[in-house]
Amino acid sequence: MPYVRVLAALYSDQVGQVMGRSLSKSFKIERGTKQGDPLSPSLFNSLLEYVIAPLQNKWRAKSWGINVGDGPRDLLCTLRFADDIILVAKSKSELKKMLQDLLEAVSKVGLEIHAGKTKVFQNRSAIKSKQSLQVGEHSFDILSTDSGTSYLGRFLSFGRLHDDEIESRMKTAWCKFHARKTELCNRRFCLGHRLKLFQSIITPTALYSAGTWTMTADRERLLRTTQRKMLRQMTKIGRKVTENDDSSSSEAGSENSEQDLGTECLEP
């Protein structure tokens, strides 16, 4: 094929040099694509499609996977995003055969499956937990129904689907907040600029995939509580004093309210 010949010509006889105070001697680049090469994801997706397409036809012919329609082409066998692949099966034996087919297919094109990152995820207790699925020389962990795993930045679980995901997002947001705490909580920087940094880094981290959540009052309260705690640390503002507090606390609260912007005006 002409495309294959062009790509082969692009990556054949490549040489590189390290640039510092001066250029190093030339050296040959014998394998791989250059880091950041825009062709890399396209080449990988093409290779993976070459591997997966015949497997899907084979699996659908055997009625493996989950039926999401009326025809044989409506059997859902895989979900793919780059090198993250989900195999969908109805039973342990079916999944084992699909994994065996996949292992054999990817080995023919020089790819491997990372057994440590590969997990067996189940939506019912048909498979006992704390077991492993043995496929050839590879052993894959089987997760219990009340546990979960991370996939494409989300925490997937069948037990507490949205609650586990939201709690995971809050933990990730706190990790991101502490990583940027020096800038976010430093009063030498303008508060407006620090809030812009908060909205551009912390908020997207906390609300990643929020469009798929089913919101309840408790979940919304958790989001607001986390946001307020972070903003209090940034502005050095304590909790707002209520009328039920004693007089001394009220006096302290009035002094704080005069020297800050107030909690309400900082929260959209």
mmCIF file of C-alpha atoms in Angstrom:
data_model
loop_
_atom_site.group_PDB
_atom_site.id
_atom_site.type_symbol
_atom_site.label_atom_id
_atom_site.label_comp_id
_atom_site.label_asym_id
_atom_site.label_seq_id
_atom_site.Cartn_x
_atom_site.Cartn_y
_atom_site.Cartn_z
ATOM 1 C CA MET A 1 0.000 0.000 0.000
ATOM 2 C CA PRO A 2 1.281 3.504 -0.801
ATOM 3 C CA TYR A 3 0.514 4.797 2.704
ATOM 4 C CA VAL A 4 2.597 2.048 4.280
ATOM 5 C CA ARG A 5 5.502 2.815 1.955
ATOM 6 C CA VAL A 6 5.322 6.529 2.757
ATOM 7 C CA LEU A 7 5.270 5.882 6.526
ATOM 8 C CA ALA A 8 8.130 3.404 6.227
ATOM 9 C CA ALA A 9 10.156 5.991 4.317
ATOM 10 C CA LEU A 10 9.445 8.630 6.984
ATOM 11 C CA TYR A 11 10.836 6.460 9.769
ATOM 12 C CA SER A 12 13.714 4.774 7.939
ATOM 13 C CA ASP A 13 17.328 5.968 8.210
ATOM 14 C CA GLN A 14 16.475 8.567 10.877
ATOM 15 C CA VAL A 15 19.268 10.314 12.748
ATOM 16 C CA GLY A 16 19.163 12.552 15.814
ATOM 17 C CA GLN A 17 21.311 15.032 17.701
ATOM 18 C CA VAL A 18 21.181 16.323 21.272
ATOM 19 C CA MET A 19 21.159 20.111 21.489
ATOM 20 C CA GLY A 20 22.915 21.714 24.446
ATOM 21 C CA ARG A 21 25.673 24.259 24.439
ATOM 22 C CA SER A 22 26.687 22.525 21.258
ATOM 23 C CA LEU A 23 25.311 19.801 19.028
ATOM 24 C CA SER A 24 26.257 16.225 19.799
ATOM 25 C CA LYS A 25 27.377 13.696 17.243
ATOM 26 C CA SER A 26 24.661 12.243 15.055
ATOM 27 C CA PHE A 27 23.189 8.910 16.088
ATOM 28 C CA LYS A 28 20.704 6.565 14.429
ATOM 29 C CA ILE A 29 17.109 6.264 15.639
ATOM 30 C CA GLU A 30 16.445 2.573 15.198
ATOM 31 C CA ARG A 31 12.987 2.109 16.730
ATOM 32 C CA GLY A 32 9.874 3.987 17.827
ATOM 33 C CA THR A 33 8.395 7.332 16.809
ATOM 34 C CA LYS A 34 9.543 10.713 18.015
ATOM 35 C CA GLN A 35 8.007 11.914 21.272
ATOM 36 C CA GLY A 36 5.012 14.125 20.574
ATOM 37 C CA ASP A 37 4.808 12.975 16.962
ATOM 38 C CA PRO A 38 1.199 13.649 15.814
ATOM 39 C CA LEU A 39 1.336 10.465 13.751
ATOM 40 C CA SER A 40 1.857 8.257 16.821
ATOM 41 C CA PRO A 41 -1.793 8.020 18.019
ATOM 42 C CA SER A 42 -3.052 7.529 14.458
ATOM 43 C CA LEU A 43 -0.540 4.760 13.810
ATOM 44 C CA PHE A 44 -1.414 3.045 17.095
ATOM 45 C CA ASN A 45 -5.168 3.277 16.487
ATOM 46 C CA SER A 46 -4.728 1.867 12.990
ATOM 47 C CA LEU A 47 -2.696 -1.040 14.321
ATOM 48 C CA LEU A 48 -5.201 -1.745 17.091
ATOM 49 C CA GLU A 49 -8.107 -1.634 14.630
ATOM 50 C CA TYR A 50 -6.221 -4.127 12.461
ATOM 51 C CA VAL A 51 -5.989 -6.439 15.495
ATOM 52 C CA ILE A 52 -9.467 -5.950 16.991
ATOM 53 C CA ALA A 53 -11.652 -5.941 13.844
ATOM 54 C CA PRO A 54 -11.300 -9.663 12.992
ATOM 55 C CA LEU A 55 -11.633 -10.577 16.670
ATOM 56 C CA GLN A 56 -14.927 -8.703 16.958
ATOM 57 C CA ASN A 57 -16.276 -10.500 13.896
ATOM 58 C CA LYS A 58 -15.290 -13.827 15.449
ATOM 59 C CA TRP A 59 -16.828 -12.986 18.828
ATOM 60 C CA ARG A 60 -20.068 -11.706 17.306
ATOM 61 C CA ALA A 61 -20.351 -14.850 15.201
ATOM 62 C CA LYS A 62 -20.277 -16.819 18.473
ATOM 63 C CA SER A 63 -22.808 -14.414 20.077
ATOM 64 C CA TRP A 64 -20.306 -13.266 22.675
ATOM 65 C CA GLY A 65 -20.746 -9.894 24.320
ATOM 66 C CA ILE A 66 -23.872 -7.977 25.314
ATOM 67 C CA ASN A 67 -26.734 -7.473 22.892
ATOM 68 C CA VAL A 68 -27.602 -3.765 22.639
ATOM 69 C CA GLY A 69 -29.839 -4.080 19.579
ATOM 70 C CA ASP A 70 -31.626 -6.536 17.333
ATOM 71 C CA GLY A 71 -28.976 -7.627 14.815
ATOM 72 C CA PRO A 72 -25.707 -9.557 15.122
ATOM 73 C CA ARG A 73 -23.758 -6.319 14.545
ATOM 74 C CA ASP A 74 -25.370 -4.897 17.691
ATOM 75 C CA LEU A 75 -23.408 -7.176 20.017
ATOM 76 C CA LEU A 76 -21.168 -5.042 22.234
ATOM 77 C CA CYS A 77 -17.846 -6.850 22.643
ATOM 78 C CA THR A 78 -15.330 -4.061 23.264
ATOM 79 C CA LEU A 79 -14.986 -0.440 24.302
ATOM 80 C CA ARG A 80 -11.727 1.201 23.258
ATOM 81 C CA PHE A 81 -9.915 4.458 23.901
ATOM 82 C CA ALA A 82 -6.315 4.382 22.654
ATOM 83 C CA ASP A 83 -4.614 1.556 24.552
ATOM 84 C CA ASP A 84 -7.398 1.237 27.163
ATOM 85 C CA ILE A 85 -9.633 -1.665 26.150
ATOM 86 C CA ILE A 86 -12.721 -3.085 27.847
ATOM 87 C CA LEU A 87 -13.884 -6.577 26.918
ATOM 88 C CA VAL A 88 -17.584 -7.215 27.549
ATOM 89 C CA ALA A 89 -18.619 -10.802 28.281
ATOM 90 C CA LYS A 90 -21.576 -12.602 29.841
ATOM 91 C CA SER A 91 -19.612 -15.249 31.755
ATOM 92 C CA LYS A 92 -16.186 -16.083 33.133
ATOM 93 C CA SER A 93 -15.534 -18.767 30.525
ATOM 94 C CA GLU A 94 -16.534 -16.419 27.710
ATOM 95 C CA LEU A 95 -14.239 -13.696 29.030
ATOM 96 C CA LYS A 96 -11.349 -16.148 29.374
ATOM 97 C CA LYS A 97 -11.656 -17.185 25.720
ATOM 98 C CA MET A 98 -11.834 -13.553 24.591
ATOM 99 C CA LEU A 99 -8.718 -12.706 26.581
ATOM 100 C CA GLN A 100 -6.909 -15.685 25.094
ATOM 101 C CA ASP A 101 -7.809 -14.533 21.576
ATOM 102 C CA LEU A 102 -6.665 -10.991 22.358
ATOM 103 C CA LEU A 103 -3.357 -12.141 23.846
ATOM 104 C CA GLU A 104 -2.565 -14.208 20.782
ATOM 105 C CA ALA A 105 -3.557 -11.422 18.364
ATOM 106 C CA VAL A 106 -1.567 -8.599 19.969
ATOM 107 C CA SER A 107 1.533 -10.769 20.350
ATOM 108 C CA LYS A 108 1.637 -11.172 16.560
ATOM 109 C CA VAL A 109 2.071 -7.404 16.086
ATOM 110 C CA GLY A 110 4.560 -6.866 18.916
ATOM 111 C CA LEU A 111 2.126 -5.639 21.591
ATOM 112 C CA GLU A 112 1.585 -6.956 25.113
ATOM 113 C CA ILE A 113 -1.133 -6.773 27.754
ATOM 114 C CA HIS A 114 -0.139 -5.277 31.115
ATOM 115 C CA ALA A 115 -1.446 -7.924 33.522
ATOM 116 C CA GLY A 116 -0.892 -5.708 36.581
ATOM 117 C CA LYS A 117 -3.215 -2.988 35.250
ATOM 118 C CA THR A 118 -5.802 -5.365 33.807
ATOM 119 C CA LYS A 119 -8.757 -6.082 36.121
ATOM 120 C CA VAL A 120 -11.820 -8.289 35.857
ATOM 121 C CA PHE A 121 -14.856 -6.182 36.745
ATOM 122 C CA GLN A 122 -18.226 -7.794 37.487
ATOM 123 C CA ASN A 123 -21.715 -6.422 38.070
ATOM 124 C CA ARG A 124 -22.931 -9.453 40.015
ATOM 125 C CA SER A 125 -21.379 -11.919 42.405
ATOM 126 C CA ALA A 126 -21.222 -14.780 39.895
ATOM 127 C CA ILE A 127 -17.449 -14.843 40.302
ATOM 128 C CA LYS A 128 -16.087 -15.114 43.813
ATOM 129 C CA SER A 129 -13.938 -12.185 44.891
ATOM 130 C CA LYS A 130 -10.287 -12.433 45.886
ATOM 131 C CA GLN A 131 -9.685 -14.750 42.980
ATOM 132 C CA SER A 132 -7.758 -14.385 39.768
ATOM 133 C CA LEU A 133 -8.454 -15.335 36.189
ATOM 134 C CA GLN A 134 -5.640 -17.427 34.735
ATOM 135 C CA VAL A 135 -5.156 -17.103 30.985
ATOM 136 C CA GLY A 136 -2.033 -18.853 29.801
ATOM 137 C CA GLU A 137 0.920 -17.386 31.672
ATOM 138 C CA HIS A 138 -1.042 -14.286 32.706
ATOM 139 C CA SER A 139 -3.047 -13.869 35.906
ATOM 140 C CA PHE A 140 -5.719 -11.136 36.106
ATOM 141 C CA ASP A 141 -7.233 -9.954 39.407
ATOM 142 C CA ILE A 142 -10.994 -10.322 39.884
ATOM 143 C CA LEU A 143 -12.537 -7.381 41.748
ATOM 144 C CA SER A 144 -15.421 -7.875 44.160
ATOM 145 C CA THR A 145 -18.787 -6.273 43.451
ATOM 146 C CA ASP A 146 -18.332 -3.687 46.223
ATOM 147 C CA SER A 147 -14.951 -2.466 44.964
ATOM 148 C CA GLY A 148 -13.956 -0.472 41.907
ATOM 149 C CA THR A 149 -11.108 0.637 39.697
ATOM 150 C CA SER A 150 -9.963 3.739 37.845
ATOM 151 C CA TYR A 151 -10.615 3.986 34.113
ATOM 152 C CA LEU A 152 -9.926 7.049 31.953
ATOM 153 C CA GLY A 153 -9.761 9.274 35.022
ATOM 154 C CA ARG A 154 -13.011 7.982 36.514
ATOM 155 C CA PHE A 155 -13.572 5.599 39.393
ATOM 156 C CA LEU A 156 -15.871 2.822 38.225
ATOM 157 C CA SER A 157 -17.899 0.713 40.636
ATOM 158 C CA PHE A 158 -21.221 -1.093 40.459
ATOM 159 C CA GLY A 159 -22.055 -0.744 44.153
ATOM 160 C CA ARG A 160 -22.063 3.020 44.805
ATOM 161 C CA LEU A 161 -21.595 4.227 41.254
ATOM 162 C CA HIS A 162 -21.941 7.998 41.656
ATOM 163 C CA ASP A 163 -21.016 8.297 45.339
ATOM 164 C CA ASP A 164 -17.697 6.487 44.846
ATOM 165 C CA GLU A 165 -16.918 8.594 41.788
ATOM 166 C CA ILE A 166 -17.706 11.909 43.533
ATOM 167 C CA GLU A 167 -15.666 10.957 46.601
ATOM 168 C CA SER A 168 -12.780 10.000 44.308
ATOM 169 C CA ARG A 169 -13.038 13.346 42.492
ATOM 170 C CA MET A 170 -12.935 15.215 45.813
ATOM 171 C CA LYS A 171 -9.776 13.346 46.863
ATOM 172 C CA THR A 172 -8.172 14.125 43.515
ATOM 173 C CA ALA A 173 -9.172 17.784 43.816
ATOM 174 C CA TRP A 174 -7.605 18.004 47.293
ATOM 175 C CA CYS A 175 -4.388 16.459 45.956
ATOM 176 C CA LYS A 176 -4.339 19.061 43.178
ATOM 177 C CA PHE A 177 -5.111 21.817 45.708
ATOM 178 C CA HIS A 178 -2.215 20.836 47.986
ATOM 179 C CA ALA A 179 0.106 20.603 44.985
ATOM 180 C CA ARG A 180 -0.722 24.278 44.202
ATOM 181 C CA LYS A 181 -1.209 25.435 47.786
ATOM 182 C CA THR A 182 1.875 27.685 47.702
ATOM 183 C CA GLU A 183 0.335 29.796 44.949
ATOM 184 C CA LEU A 184 -3.318 29.515 46.004
ATOM 185 C CA CYS A 185 -2.813 30.476 49.646
ATOM 186 C CA ASN A 186 -0.026 33.061 49.240
ATOM 187 C CA ARG A 187 -1.419 36.508 50.091
ATOM 188 C CA ARG A 188 1.379 38.208 48.209
ATOM 189 C CA PHE A 189 -0.581 37.344 45.085
ATOM 190 C CA CYS A 190 -3.812 39.117 44.194
ATOM 191 C CA LEU A 191 -6.911 37.258 45.416
ATOM 192 C CA GLY A 192 -8.531 37.652 42.016
ATOM 193 C CA HIS A 193 -5.603 35.960 40.327
ATOM 194 C CA ARG A 194 -5.619 33.157 42.888
ATOM 195 C CA LEU A 195 -9.340 32.592 42.298
ATOM 196 C CA LYS A 196 -8.714 32.422 38.552
ATOM 197 C CA LEU A 197 -6.051 29.789 39.207
ATOM 198 C CA PHE A 198 -8.533 27.919 41.422
ATOM 199 C CA GLN A 199 -11.216 27.991 38.728
ATOM 200 C CA SER A 200 -8.827 26.885 35.978
ATOM 201 C CA ILE A 201 -7.178 23.974 37.862
ATOM 202 C CA ILE A 202 -9.135 22.841 40.935
ATOM 203 C CA THR A 203 -12.699 23.263 39.672
ATOM 204 C CA PRO A 204 -12.230 21.240 36.438
ATOM 205 C CA THR A 205 -10.502 18.507 38.455
ATOM 206 C CA ALA A 206 -13.377 18.287 40.934
ATOM 207 C CA LEU A 207 -16.111 18.417 38.271
ATOM 208 C CA TYR A 208 -14.546 16.084 35.721
ATOM 209 C CA SER A 209 -17.354 14.020 34.103
ATOM 210 C CA ALA A 210 -19.898 15.764 36.377
ATOM 211 C CA GLY A 211 -22.387 15.748 33.507
ATOM 212 C CA THR A 212 -22.891 12.016 34.056
ATOM 213 C CA TRP A 213 -23.656 12.295 37.783
ATOM 214 C CA THR A 214 -27.147 11.984 39.209
ATOM 215 C CA MET A 215 -27.186 14.819 41.721
ATOM 216 C CA THR A 216 -28.857 14.614 45.112
ATOM 217 C CA ALA A 217 -28.938 17.041 48.014
ATOM 218 C CA ASP A 218 -26.221 15.111 49.870
ATOM 219 C CA ARG A 219 -23.913 15.018 46.853
ATOM 220 C CA GLU A 220 -24.417 18.716 46.172
ATOM 221 C CA ARG A 221 -23.703 19.438 49.840
ATOM 222 C CA LEU A 222 -20.421 17.509 49.599
ATOM 223 C CA LEU A 223 -19.345 19.589 46.585
ATOM 224 C CA ARG A 224 -20.206 22.882 48.296
ATOM 225 C CA THR A 225 -18.511 21.844 51.558
ATOM 226 C CA THR A 226 -15.309 20.920 49.742
ATOM 227 C CA GLN A 227 -15.334 24.185 47.820
ATOM 228 C CA ARG A 228 -15.861 26.262 50.994
ATOM 229 C CA LYS A 229 -13.061 24.490 52.861
ATOM 230 C CA MET A 230 -10.650 25.231 50.033
ATOM 231 C CA LEU A 231 -11.723 28.867 49.753
ATOM 232 C CA ARG A 232 -11.371 29.343 53.525
ATOM 233 C CA GLN A 233 -7.785 28.126 53.328
ATOM 234 C CA MET A 234 -7.102 30.499 50.447
ATOM 235 C CA THR A 235 -8.635 33.561 52.142
ATOM 236 C CA LYS A 236 -7.788 32.649 55.766
ATOM 237 C CA ILE A 237 -11.464 33.124 56.656
ATOM 238 C CA GLY A 238 -13.060 31.006 59.365
ATOM 239 C CA ARG A 239 -16.633 29.819 59.501
ATOM 240 C CA LYS A 240 -19.244 32.586 59.453
ATOM 241 C CA VAL A 241 -20.527 33.272 62.993
ATOM 242 C CA THR A 242 -24.290 32.826 63.485
ATOM 243 C CA GLU A 243 -26.627 34.723 65.792
ATOM 244 C CA ASN A 244 -26.756 31.727 68.160
ATOM 245 C CA ASP A 245 -23.064 32.117 69.104
ATOM 246 C CA ASP A 246 -22.055 33.976 72.254
ATOM 247 C CA SER A 247 -21.248 37.693 72.273
ATOM 248 C CA SER A 248 -17.480 37.260 72.267
ATOM 249 C CA SER A 249 -17.654 35.058 69.206
ATOM 250 C CA SER A 250 -19.945 37.586 67.544
ATOM 251 C CA GLU A 251 -17.452 40.389 68.156
ATOM 252 C CA ALA A 252 -14.654 38.323 66.656
ATOM 253 C CA GLY A 253 -16.879 37.468 63.738
ATOM 254 C CA SER A 254 -17.705 41.117 63.091
ATOM 255 C CA GLU A 255 -13.993 41.992 62.986
ATOM 256 C CA ASN A 256 -13.358 39.219 60.481
ATOM 257 C CA SER A 257 -16.267 40.304 58.293
ATOM 258 C CA GLU A 258 -14.845 43.851 58.054
ATOM 259 C CA GLN A 259 -11.426 42.786 56.837
ATOM 260 C CA ASP A 260 -12.448 40.173 54.241
ATOM 261 C CA LEU A 261 -14.703 39.968 51.230
ATOM 262 C CA GLY A 262 -17.125 37.555 52.899
ATOM 263 C CA THR A 263 -17.587 33.904 52.105
ATOM 264 C CA GLU A 264 -20.738 34.324 50.029
ATOM 265 C CA CYS A 265 -19.214 36.706 47.469
ATOM 266 C CA LEU A 266 -16.354 34.273 46.834
ATOM 267 C CA GLU A 267 -18.613 31.349 45.955
ATOM 268 C CA PRO A 268 -20.489 31.353 42.639
#
